[in-house]
Amino acid sequence: MDVAEWNAMVNTDDEHYETRVRIVDGKEVKYALTIVWWD
């Protein structure tokens, strides 16, 4: 799974997932994933 696929999945999940990315050698790399569940 690449970043584009990951972002597409996350973005369609009603903000239950918050992802953080950083730029490494010109590429976006996911380095942390926080799962946020809203009651």
Coordinates of N, CA and C in Angstrom, one line a residue:
M1 N 0.9 -1.2 0.0 CA 0.0 0.0 0.0 C 0.9 1.2 0.0
D2 N 0.6 2.1 -0.9 CA 1.4 3.4 -0.9 C 0.7 4.5 -0.2
V3 N 1.3 5.6 -0.2 CA 0.7 6.7 0.6 C -0.6 7.2 0.0
A4 N -0.7 7.2 -1.3 CA -2.0 7.6 -2.0 C -3.1 6.7 -1.6
E5 N -2.8 5.4 -1.7 CA -3.9 4.4 -1.3 C -4.3 4.6 0.2
W6 N -3.3 4.7 1.0 CA -3.5 4.9 2.4 C -4.4 6.1 2.7
N7 N -4.0 7.3 2.1 CA -4.8 8.5 2.3 C -6.2 8.4 1.8
A8 N -6.4 7.7 0.7 CA -7.7 7.4 0.2 C -8.6 6.6 1.1
M9 N -8.0 5.6 1.7 CA -8.7 4.8 2.7 C -9.0 5.6 3.9
V10 N -8.1 6.3 4.5 CA -8.3 7.1 5.7 C -9.3 8.2 5.4
N11 N -9.2 8.9 4.3 CA -10.1 10.0 4.0 C -11.6 9.6 3.9
T12 N -11.8 8.3 3.6 CA -13.2 7.9 3.4 C -13.8 7.3 4.7
D13 N -13.0 7.4 5.8 CA -13.5 6.7 7.0 C -13.9 7.6 8.1
D14 N -14.6 8.7 7.6 CA -15.3 9.6 8.5 C -14.4 10.1 9.7
E15 N -13.1 10.4 9.4 CA -12.2 11.0 10.4 C -12.0 10.1 11.6
H16 N -12.3 8.8 11.5 CA -11.9 7.9 12.6 C -10.4 7.7 12.7
Y17 N -9.7 8.0 11.6 CA -8.3 7.8 11.6 C -7.6 9.2 11.4
E18 N -6.6 9.4 12.2 CA -5.8 10.7 12.0 C -4.4 10.2 11.7
T19 N -3.9 10.6 10.5 CA -2.6 10.1 10.1 C -1.7 11.3 10.0
R20 N -0.4 11.1 10.4 CA 0.6 12.1 10.3 C 1.7 11.6 9.3
V21 N 2.1 12.6 8.5 CA 3.1 12.2 7.5 C 4.3 13.2 7.6
R22 N 5.4 12.8 7.2 CA 6.6 13.7 7.1 C 7.2 13.5 5.8
I23 N 8.0 14.4 5.3 CA 8.7 14.3 4.1 C 10.1 13.7 4.3
V24 N 10.4 12.6 3.6 CA 11.7 12.0 3.7 C 12.2 11.8 2.3
D25 N 13.3 12.4 1.9 CA 13.8 12.3 0.6 C 12.8 12.6 -0.5
G26 N 11.9 13.6 -0.2 CA 11.0 14.0 -1.2 C 9.7 13.1 -1.3
K27 N 9.6 12.2 -0.3 CA 8.4 11.3 -0.3 C 7.7 11.5 1.0
E28 N 6.4 11.4 0.9 CA 5.6 11.5 2.2 C 5.6 10.1 2.8
V29 N 5.9 10.0 4.1 CA 6.0 8.7 4.8 C 5.2 8.8 6.0
K30 N 4.3 7.8 6.2 CA 3.5 7.8 7.4 C 4.3 7.3 8.5
Y31 N 4.4 8.1 9.6 CA 5.2 7.7 10.7 C 4.4 7.5 12.0
A32 N 3.2 7.9 12.0 CA 2.3 7.7 13.2 C 0.9 7.6 12.8
L33 N 0.2 6.7 13.4 CA -1.3 6.6 13.2 C -2.0 6.6 14.5
T34 N -2.9 7.5 14.6 CA -3.7 7.6 15.8 C -5.1 7.3 15.4
I35 N -5.7 6.3 16.1 CA -7.1 5.9 15.9 C -8.0 6.7 16.9
V36 N -8.9 7.5 16.3 CA -9.7 8.3 17.2 C -11.2 7.8 17.0
W37 N -11.7 7.3 18.1 CA -13.1 6.9 18.0 C -14.0 7.9 18.7
W38 N -15.0 8.3 18.0 CA -15.9 9.3 18.6 C -17.2 8.5 19.1
D39 N -17.6 8.7 20.3 CA -18.8 8.1 20.8 C -20.0 8.7 20.3

